[in-house]
Structures are given as C-alpha cells and as structure tokens.
Coordinates of C-alpha atoms in Angstrom, one line a residue:
Chain A
X87 CA 2.9 -3.2 -1.5
X88 CA 4.1 -4.3 2.2
X89 CA 7.4 -5.1 2.4
X90 CA 5.8 -8.7 4.0
X91 CA 4.7 -9.2 0.6
X92 CA 7.9 -8.1 -1.0
X93 CA 9.9 -10.3 1.0
X94 CA 7.5 -13.3 0.3
X95 CA 7.7 -12.5 -3.5
X96 CA 11.1 -12.7 -3.5
X97 CA 11.1 -15.8 -1.2
X98 CA 8.5 -17.5 -3.4
X99 CA 11.1 -15.9 -6.8
X100 CA 14.4 -18.0 -4.9
X101 CA 12.7 -21.3 -4.7
X102 CA 11.1 -21.1 -8.4
X103 CA 14.2 -20.2 -9.2
X104 CA 15.7 -23.0 -8.1
X105 CA 13.3 -25.1 -9.5
X106 CA 13.8 -23.4 -13.3
X107 CA 17.9 -23.9 -12.9
X108 CA 17.8 -27.5 -11.5
X109 CA 14.9 -28.8 -14.1
X110 CA 15.3 -26.7 -16.6
X111 CA 11.4 -26.6 -16.7
X112 CA 8.6 -25.7 -13.8
X113 CA 9.7 -22.0 -14.0
X114 CA 6.4 -20.3 -14.2
X115 CA 3.3 -22.5 -13.4
X116 CA 3.7 -21.9 -10.0
X117 CA 3.4 -17.9 -10.3
X118 CA 0.1 -17.4 -12.2
X119 CA -2.3 -19.9 -10.1
X120 CA -0.6 -18.7 -6.7
X121 CA -1.6 -15.4 -7.8
X122 CA -5.0 -16.3 -8.3
X123 CA -5.6 -17.8 -4.7
X124 CA -3.7 -14.6 -3.7
X125 CA -7.1 -12.9 -5.2
X126 CA -5.7 -11.0 -8.2
X127 CA -7.2 -10.4 -11.3
X128 CA -7.2 -13.3 -13.7
X129 CA -5.6 -10.2 -15.9
X130 CA -3.0 -9.9 -13.7
X131 CA -2.1 -12.8 -13.0
X132 CA -1.8 -14.5 -16.5
X133 CA -0.3 -11.0 -17.3
X134 CA 2.0 -10.7 -14.3
X135 CA 3.5 -14.8 -15.0
X136 CA 3.7 -14.0 -18.2
X137 CA 6.2 -11.1 -17.8
X138 CA 8.0 -12.8 -15.3
X139 CA 8.7 -16.1 -17.8
X140 CA 9.8 -13.5 -20.0
X141 CA 12.7 -12.4 -17.5
X142 CA 13.2 -15.7 -16.4
X143 CA 13.8 -16.7 -19.7
X144 CA 16.2 -13.8 -21.0
X145 CA 18.4 -15.2 -17.7
X146 CA 18.2 -18.6 -19.1
X147 CA 19.1 -18.0 -22.4
X148 CA 22.0 -16.0 -21.7
X149 CA 23.0 -18.9 -20.4
X150 CA 22.4 -21.5 -23.3
X151 CA 23.7 -19.4 -25.9
X152 CA 27.3 -20.2 -25.3
X153 CA 26.2 -24.0 -25.3
X154 CA 25.2 -23.9 -29.0
X155 CA 22.0 -25.2 -28.2
X156 CA 20.1 -22.6 -30.2
X157 CA 18.1 -23.9 -33.3
X158 CA 17.4 -19.8 -34.7
X159 CA 15.5 -21.3 -37.9
X160 CA 13.1 -23.4 -35.6
X161 CA 12.8 -20.8 -33.3
X162 CA 12.0 -18.1 -35.5
X163 CA 9.2 -20.4 -37.2
X164 CA 8.0 -21.5 -33.7
X165 CA 7.6 -17.6 -32.9
X166 CA 5.6 -17.5 -35.9
X167 CA 2.7 -19.9 -35.0
X168 CA 3.2 -19.1 -31.0
X169 CA 2.3 -15.2 -31.6
X170 CA -0.6 -16.4 -33.4
X171 CA -1.4 -18.6 -30.6
X172 CA -0.6 -16.5 -28.0
X173 CA -3.2 -13.8 -29.1
X174 CA -6.6 -16.5 -29.7
X175 CA -5.2 -17.1 -26.1
X176 CA -5.4 -13.7 -24.8
X177 CA -8.5 -13.1 -26.6
X178 CA -10.4 -16.5 -24.8
X179 CA -9.1 -14.8 -21.6
X180 CA -10.9 -11.3 -22.1
X181 CA -13.5 -12.9 -23.3
X182 CA -14.1 -15.5 -20.5
X183 CA -13.3 -12.3 -18.1
X184 CA -16.5 -11.1 -19.3
X185 CA -18.9 -13.5 -18.9
X186 CA -17.1 -13.8 -15.6
X187 CA -16.2 -17.4 -16.1
X188 CA -12.0 -17.0 -16.8
X189 CA -10.9 -17.7 -12.9
X190 CA -12.8 -21.0 -13.0
X191 CA -12.2 -22.3 -16.2
X192 CA -8.5 -21.6 -15.8
X193 CA -8.3 -23.3 -13.2
X194 CA -10.0 -26.2 -14.4
X195 CA -7.2 -26.2 -17.5
X196 CA -4.4 -26.0 -14.8
X197 CA -5.8 -28.9 -13.0
X198 CA -6.0 -31.2 -15.7
X199 CA -3.0 -30.3 -17.3
X200 CA -0.9 -30.0 -13.8
X201 CA -2.2 -33.7 -12.8
X202 CA -1.7 -35.3 -16.1
X203 CA 2.1 -34.4 -16.3
X204 CA 2.3 -34.2 -12.3
X205 CA 0.8 -38.2 -12.7
X206 CA 3.1 -38.9 -15.7
X207 CA 6.1 -38.0 -14.4
X208 CA 6.2 -39.4 -11.0
X209 CA 4.8 -42.5 -13.1
X210 CA 8.0 -42.7 -15.1
X211 CA 10.1 -41.9 -11.8
X212 CA 9.2 -44.8 -10.2
X213 CA 9.4 -46.8 -13.2
X214 CA 12.6 -45.4 -13.3
X215 CA 12.5 -44.0 -16.3
X216 CA 13.3 -40.8 -18.2
X217 CA 10.5 -38.9 -18.4
X218 CA 9.6 -35.0 -16.9
X219 CA 13.2 -33.9 -16.7
X220 CA 16.1 -32.6 -18.8
X221 CA 19.5 -33.8 -19.6
X222 CA 22.0 -31.3 -18.4
X223 CA 24.7 -32.0 -20.1
X224 CA 24.6 -33.0 -23.9
X225 CA 26.2 -32.6 -26.9
X226 CA 24.4 -29.9 -28.9
X227 CA 26.2 -31.0 -32.4
X228 CA 25.8 -34.3 -32.4
X229 CA 23.7 -35.8 -35.5
X230 CA 20.4 -37.6 -34.0
X231 CA 20.4 -41.3 -34.1
X232 CA 17.7 -42.4 -35.6
X233 CA 16.7 -45.2 -33.1
X234 CA 17.0 -42.3 -30.8
X235 CA 14.1 -40.6 -32.4
X236 CA 10.2 -41.5 -31.2
X237 CA 7.9 -42.7 -33.6
X238 CA 5.4 -40.1 -33.4
X239 CA 8.0 -38.0 -34.3
X240 CA 9.1 -40.1 -37.4
X241 CA 5.6 -40.1 -39.0
X242 CA 5.4 -36.4 -38.3
X243 CA 9.0 -35.8 -40.4
X244 CA 7.5 -38.9 -43.0
X245 CA 4.7 -35.8 -44.0
X246 CA 6.7 -33.8 -47.1
X247 CA 4.6 -31.2 -47.0
X248 CA 6.6 -28.4 -48.5
X249 CA 8.1 -26.1 -47.3
X250 CA 10.7 -28.8 -46.1
X251 CA 13.1 -26.8 -43.2
X252 CA 16.2 -29.0 -42.2
X253 CA 17.1 -28.5 -38.3
X254 CA 20.6 -28.8 -36.5
X255 CA 21.2 -32.6 -35.9
X256 CA 19.9 -33.1 -39.7
X257 CA 16.6 -33.5 -38.8
X258 CA 13.9 -32.9 -41.9
X259 CA 10.3 -31.7 -41.7
X260 CA 7.8 -29.9 -42.8
X261 CA 7.4 -26.0 -42.0
X262 CA 3.4 -26.7 -41.5
X263 CA 4.3 -28.9 -38.9
X264 CA 6.1 -26.8 -36.4
X265 CA 3.6 -24.1 -37.0
X266 CA 0.9 -26.5 -35.9
X267 CA 2.7 -27.5 -32.5
X268 CA 3.4 -23.7 -32.0
X269 CA 0.1 -22.6 -32.4
X270 CA -0.9 -25.1 -29.7
X271 CA 1.7 -24.3 -27.6
X272 CA 1.4 -20.9 -27.6
X273 CA -2.7 -20.7 -27.1
X274 CA -2.0 -22.5 -23.5
X275 CA 0.5 -20.0 -23.6
X276 CA -1.9 -17.0 -23.8
X277 CA -4.7 -18.9 -21.9
X278 CA -2.4 -19.9 -18.9
X279 CA -0.2 -17.6 -18.3
X280 CA 2.7 -19.7 -18.4
X281 CA 5.9 -20.0 -21.0
X282 CA 4.8 -23.4 -21.8
X283 CA 8.2 -24.7 -21.7
X284 CA 7.2 -27.8 -19.9
X285 CA 4.5 -28.2 -23.2
X286 CA 6.4 -27.2 -26.2
X287 CA 10.4 -28.5 -25.2
X288 CA 8.8 -32.6 -25.3
X289 CA 6.3 -31.6 -27.9
X290 CA 9.5 -30.8 -30.2
X291 CA 11.0 -33.9 -29.0
X292 CA 7.8 -36.6 -29.0
X293 CA 6.3 -35.3 -32.2
X294 CA 9.2 -33.0 -34.2
X295 CA 12.0 -35.2 -33.1
X296 CA 14.8 -32.4 -32.3
X297 CA 17.2 -33.6 -30.2
X298 CA 16.6 -33.1 -26.1
X299 CA 19.3 -30.6 -26.1
X300 CA 18.6 -28.5 -28.9
X301 CA 14.8 -28.6 -28.1
X302 CA 15.7 -27.1 -24.3
X303 CA 17.8 -24.4 -26.0
X304 CA 15.5 -23.4 -28.4
X305 CA 12.5 -23.9 -26.2
X306 CA 13.8 -20.9 -24.0
X307 CA 14.6 -18.7 -26.5
X308 CA 11.2 -19.2 -28.0
X309 CA 10.0 -18.6 -24.4
X310 CA 11.7 -15.5 -24.5
X311 CA 9.9 -14.2 -27.8
X312 CA 7.1 -15.4 -26.3
X313 CA 7.2 -14.2 -22.9
X314 CA 7.8 -10.8 -24.3
X315 CA 4.6 -11.0 -26.9
X316 CA 2.6 -12.0 -24.5
X317 CA 3.5 -9.5 -21.6
X318 CA 3.3 -6.9 -24.6
X319 CA -0.3 -7.9 -25.1
X320 CA -1.4 -7.5 -21.8
X321 CA 0.6 -4.7 -20.4
X322 CA -1.7 -3.1 -23.0
X323 CA -4.6 -4.2 -20.8
X324 CA -3.1 -3.5 -17.5
X325 CA -2.2 -6.5 -16.7
X326 CA 1.7 -6.5 -16.2
X327 CA 1.9 -5.6 -12.1
X328 CA 5.8 -4.7 -11.9
X329 CA 5.5 -4.8 -8.1
X330 CA 4.9 -8.6 -8.6
X331 CA 7.1 -9.3 -11.0
X332 CA 10.5 -7.8 -9.9
X333 CA 10.7 -8.9 -6.7
X334 CA 9.6 -12.2 -8.3
X335 CA 12.6 -11.8 -11.0
X336 CA 15.2 -10.7 -8.7
X337 CA 14.4 -13.9 -6.7
X338 CA 14.1 -16.1 -9.1
X339 CA 17.4 -14.8 -11.2
X340 CA 19.4 -16.0 -7.6
X341 CA 17.3 -19.1 -7.4
X342 CA 18.4 -20.2 -10.6
X343 CA 22.5 -19.2 -9.9
X344 CA 22.1 -21.7 -7.2
X345 CA 19.8 -24.3 -8.9
X346 CA 21.9 -24.9 -11.9
X347 CA 24.8 -24.8 -9.7
X348 CA 23.1 -28.2 -8.2
X349 CA 22.7 -29.8 -11.2
X350 CA 26.3 -30.8 -11.2
X351 CA 26.4 -32.6 -8.1
X352 CA 23.2 -33.7 -7.2
X353 CA 21.6 -36.9 -9.1
X354 CA 18.5 -36.0 -10.9
X355 CA 16.6 -39.6 -10.5
X356 CA 17.0 -38.7 -6.9
X357 CA 14.5 -35.7 -6.9
X358 CA 12.6 -36.2 -10.3
X359 CA 9.8 -38.2 -7.7
X360 CA 9.3 -34.9 -5.7
X361 CA 8.9 -33.0 -8.9
X362 CA 6.1 -35.3 -9.6
X363 CA 4.3 -35.0 -6.3
X364 CA 5.1 -31.2 -6.8
X365 CA 2.9 -31.1 -9.8
X366 CA 0.6 -33.1 -8.4
X367 CA 0.1 -30.9 -5.4
X368 CA -0.1 -27.6 -7.5
X369 CA -3.2 -29.3 -9.5
X370 CA -4.6 -30.1 -5.9
X371 CA -4.2 -26.8 -4.6
X372 CA -6.0 -25.2 -7.5
X373 CA -8.9 -27.8 -7.2
X374 CA -9.1 -26.9 -3.7
X375 CA -9.1 -23.1 -4.5
X376 CA -12.1 -23.8 -6.7
X377 CA -14.1 -25.7 -4.1
X378 CA -13.2 -23.2 -1.3
X379 CA -14.9 -20.8 -4.2
X380 CA -18.1 -22.9 -5.2
X381 CA -18.3 -24.4 -1.1
X382 CA -18.3 -20.3 -0.4
X383 CA -15.3 -21.1 2.3
X384 CA -12.6 -18.6 2.2
X385 CA -10.3 -20.7 4.6
X386 CA -9.8 -23.5 1.8
X387 CA -7.7 -20.7 -0.4
X388 CA -5.1 -20.8 2.4
X389 CA -4.7 -24.1 2.4
X390 CA -4.7 -23.9 -1.6
X391 CA -2.0 -21.2 -1.0
X392 CA 0.1 -22.9 2.0
X393 CA -0.3 -26.1 -0.3
X394 CA 1.4 -24.5 -3.5
X395 CA 4.3 -22.8 -1.3
X396 CA 4.8 -26.1 0.8
X397 CA 5.2 -27.7 -2.6
X398 CA 7.2 -25.6 -3.7
X399 CA 9.3 -25.5 -0.4
X400 CA 9.0 -28.9 -0.2
X401 CA 11.1 -29.6 -3.7
X402 CA 13.8 -26.8 -3.4
X403 CA 14.7 -27.9 -0.2
X404 CA 14.7 -31.7 -1.6
X405 CA 17.5 -30.2 -4.4
X406 CA 19.7 -27.8 -1.7
X407 CA 19.9 -31.3 1.0
X408 CA 21.1 -33.2 -2.0
X409 CA 23.2 -30.9 -3.1
X410 CA 25.3 -30.2 0.3
X411 CA 24.6 -33.7 1.4
X412 CA 26.7 -34.5 -2.2
X413 CA 29.3 -31.7 -1.9
X414 CA 29.9 -32.8 2.3
X415 CA 30.6 -36.3 0.7
X416 CA 34.5 -37.3 1.0
X417 CA 33.9 -38.7 -2.9
X418 CA 32.1 -35.5 -3.9
X419 CA 33.7 -34.4 -7.2
X420 CA 31.2 -32.3 -9.2
X421 CA 32.2 -29.0 -7.2
X422 CA 34.9 -27.8 -9.8
X423 CA 31.9 -28.1 -12.8
X424 CA 29.5 -26.2 -10.6
X425 CA 28.1 -22.9 -11.8
Chain B
X70 CA 6.3 2.4 -10.7
X71 CA 9.2 4.5 -12.2
X72 CA 6.5 7.3 -14.0
X73 CA 5.1 5.3 -16.8
X74 CA 1.8 5.8 -15.6
X75 CA 2.3 9.0 -17.8
X76 CA 2.5 7.4 -21.3
X77 CA 0.4 6.1 -23.7
X78 CA -1.1 2.4 -23.8
X79 CA 1.5 0.8 -26.5
X80 CA 4.5 3.2 -25.1
X81 CA 3.5 2.3 -21.5
X82 CA 3.4 -1.5 -22.6
X83 CA 6.7 -1.8 -24.3
X84 CA 7.9 0.5 -21.6
X85 CA 6.9 -2.5 -18.9
X86 CA 8.1 -5.0 -21.1
X87 CA 11.2 -3.1 -21.4
X88 CA 11.8 -2.8 -17.3
X89 CA 11.6 -6.2 -17.4
X90 CA 14.4 -7.1 -20.0
X91 CA 16.8 -5.0 -18.0
X92 CA 16.1 -5.9 -14.7
X93 CA 16.6 -9.5 -16.5
X94 CA 19.6 -8.4 -17.8
X95 CA 20.8 -6.6 -14.9
X96 CA 20.5 -9.8 -12.5
X97 CA 22.3 -12.2 -14.7
X98 CA 25.1 -9.8 -14.7
X99 CA 24.8 -8.6 -11.4
X100 CA 24.2 -12.3 -9.5
X101 CA 27.3 -14.1 -12.1
X102 CA 29.8 -11.2 -10.5
X103 CA 28.5 -11.9 -7.2
X104 CA 28.8 -15.6 -7.6
X105 CA 32.2 -15.7 -9.2
X106 CA 33.1 -13.3 -6.1
X107 CA 32.0 -15.9 -3.1
X108 CA 31.1 -18.6 -4.6
X109 CA 34.4 -20.8 -3.7
X110 CA 33.9 -19.5 -0.5
X111 CA 30.5 -20.6 0.0
X112 CA 31.4 -23.7 -2.0
X113 CA 34.7 -24.4 0.4
X114 CA 32.3 -23.3 3.5
X115 CA 29.3 -25.4 2.8
X116 CA 31.8 -28.6 1.8
X117 CA 33.4 -28.4 5.0
X118 CA 37.0 -27.7 3.9

C-alpha cells in the first residue's frame, strides 16, 4: 500500500472517529461503501468494515464500562440472536457473490437504509425532535418512567411468552422478542458489514423499551461481539485486510477522543441536521456509483467517492467548528468536563 | 502482514481478530495518555487563554 493510501485511510478514520465519538453511532456505515467505491471486492469491503467496527467498539465499550451503562444479561441474549443472524447474512453475501450480484444488492440495500434513516433524522432535526442521535449525559441506573416507554415497546412487553427476563431499569420482556430483534440486526450486520448500532440502538429503545443510556451501552458491548464474530467469519474466507483496518482504526481512535470531548461543549441539535444530510449524501454516493456501473461511466465512481469523503468532512468540520466556537465564546463552561 | 499468512485458516482468522483487538487496546491506552498529557494545553491554546 502506498504512503498516500495509508494517509488517506488514517485521515478517513479520523473523520469517522469524530462522528462516532460525537454522535455515538455512524462509525462504520461509510467504510464499506467507500471500500466498494475504491474497487475492493465485496467480501473485503464487508469483512474489513466489520473488523474496523470491532476495533472501534472495543475502544467505545472500554469508555462506557465505567459509566455502568451496560446490561450484560441483555447483551449476552442479544449476542446469541445476532450470531445466528450474522452467519445467515454472511451466507447470503457469499451466495450473491457467486451469482455476481453481491455488489449491486448490498449497494441498493445501503441506499434504501441510509436514505430512509437520513430522511428520518433530517425530518426530526428540522422538526426539533429527538430522533437520530444519542443523549450523552444520562443516568444509567435510573428506573424507567412508564411515560417514556414507546407505545410499540409497551405492546411488545405485554407479550408474556416465557421465559421472561428483567432488564436494568426494571424492564420485563420475553427473551424471544430480544432474540428476534437480535437476529434481524445481526442479519443486517453480516449482510452490510456494519456494526448495526444505528439500527439496534433505536430497536432496543423503540421495540424492547430499554432506556436510551442502557440501550447505547449494551449496544456497544454487543457490537464488540458481533463485530468480532463477523470479522472472524469473514477472515476465514480472506475478507479482512489489515492494511485497510489498521490505519482506519489508528485514525478513528484519535478522532473519537476529539468527538467525545466535543459532546460536552457543543449543542448536539446544531449538528444533527448535518448528520441527517450526511446519511442522505452517503445514500446518494452509493446510488451514483451504481448508476456509473450501469451506464459504464467510470467517472461516476470518483464523484461517488468525493460525495462520501465530502459528507464526512462536512459534518466532522461542523462539529470541530462548533466546538472551537464554543470554547472561544466568553461564556464557555463545558471545557472542564471535556475528555 | 505480521507473518500470519503461514497460519491455517481458522488460526489465521483468529490471529487477525486478535491483532485488531490488541491494536484497539493499545490505541485506547496510548491516546488516553496523550490526551491527558497534551489535552489541557491544546484546550487552552484553542480557547485563546
């Protein structure tokens, strides 16, 4: 690998790390499409994406461990369902690769998923709601207020199909429901090469009714395992390229420090709309690349890569700009709690 | 890379995952120390103090 490529991966890692550290999600969804755009085979793009997710989640879990925001009982139940989902997802990718369809179908799924979530986050941000992000300063030990549980989660909690398990915050839910959610998110992880956090964390909250802080901490704990298992499964078939993963991780670990420090001094609502737009641009980038393949226009690959890098740069830049602006403001008060 | 090409399939896969795990832990500790060492100075410099 050339020094230029190495520097590109480290820089890209820093951008992704800032986003992950600040938003608590979105650490991986750019990596696999970027690798696909750069011409890596689907197996390497997905496998290396998963290995990157694994490394990033190890670092994040180490940080959240001390905050007491991990429900180990829930996490281990999730791991069982996710492992089965991951294996099924990987088999689907390998099968589609044999048919020569893997790149196309993974890309289309990405466009729909990123586009859908991007629209939701942008809509919520414009509306002034609370969707698409993560509350950073919350008490993981507090019991759940019934009013805070989404209606759908209340309904799912009402299905008392044994065995029932009690989770942190006093939530009681059927193990089968947890396994079902875990399987679905594991399937997406294995299929798309993502940690599944941007799907699983909302799923834990909206479907199971787990309080947001515990959903975040448990999600990270679980991503660590799903990322590790997924990496191992892909590494068996030569899908993990350390020359990609190592520089990305070196960059993202540094970026995550900067991003998490920024959370205590920047108003997240200011940035949320950029995050939604970045997801939409990510979806557009993959769509442009697919159009390029279909029309035989190689130049669209570069347009697509520019969109991916540009959107990550735009949002990371917005986070940094807001952080510096807040620190330079006379009334800045958050620096004492910054990481 | 790291001479793991000579290992068998499963062992090589486990070694790859192990290397990523070790790198993550080293980065966590290393950057933690770096943040503690230069963080306050950087914060002061950016804050214009």
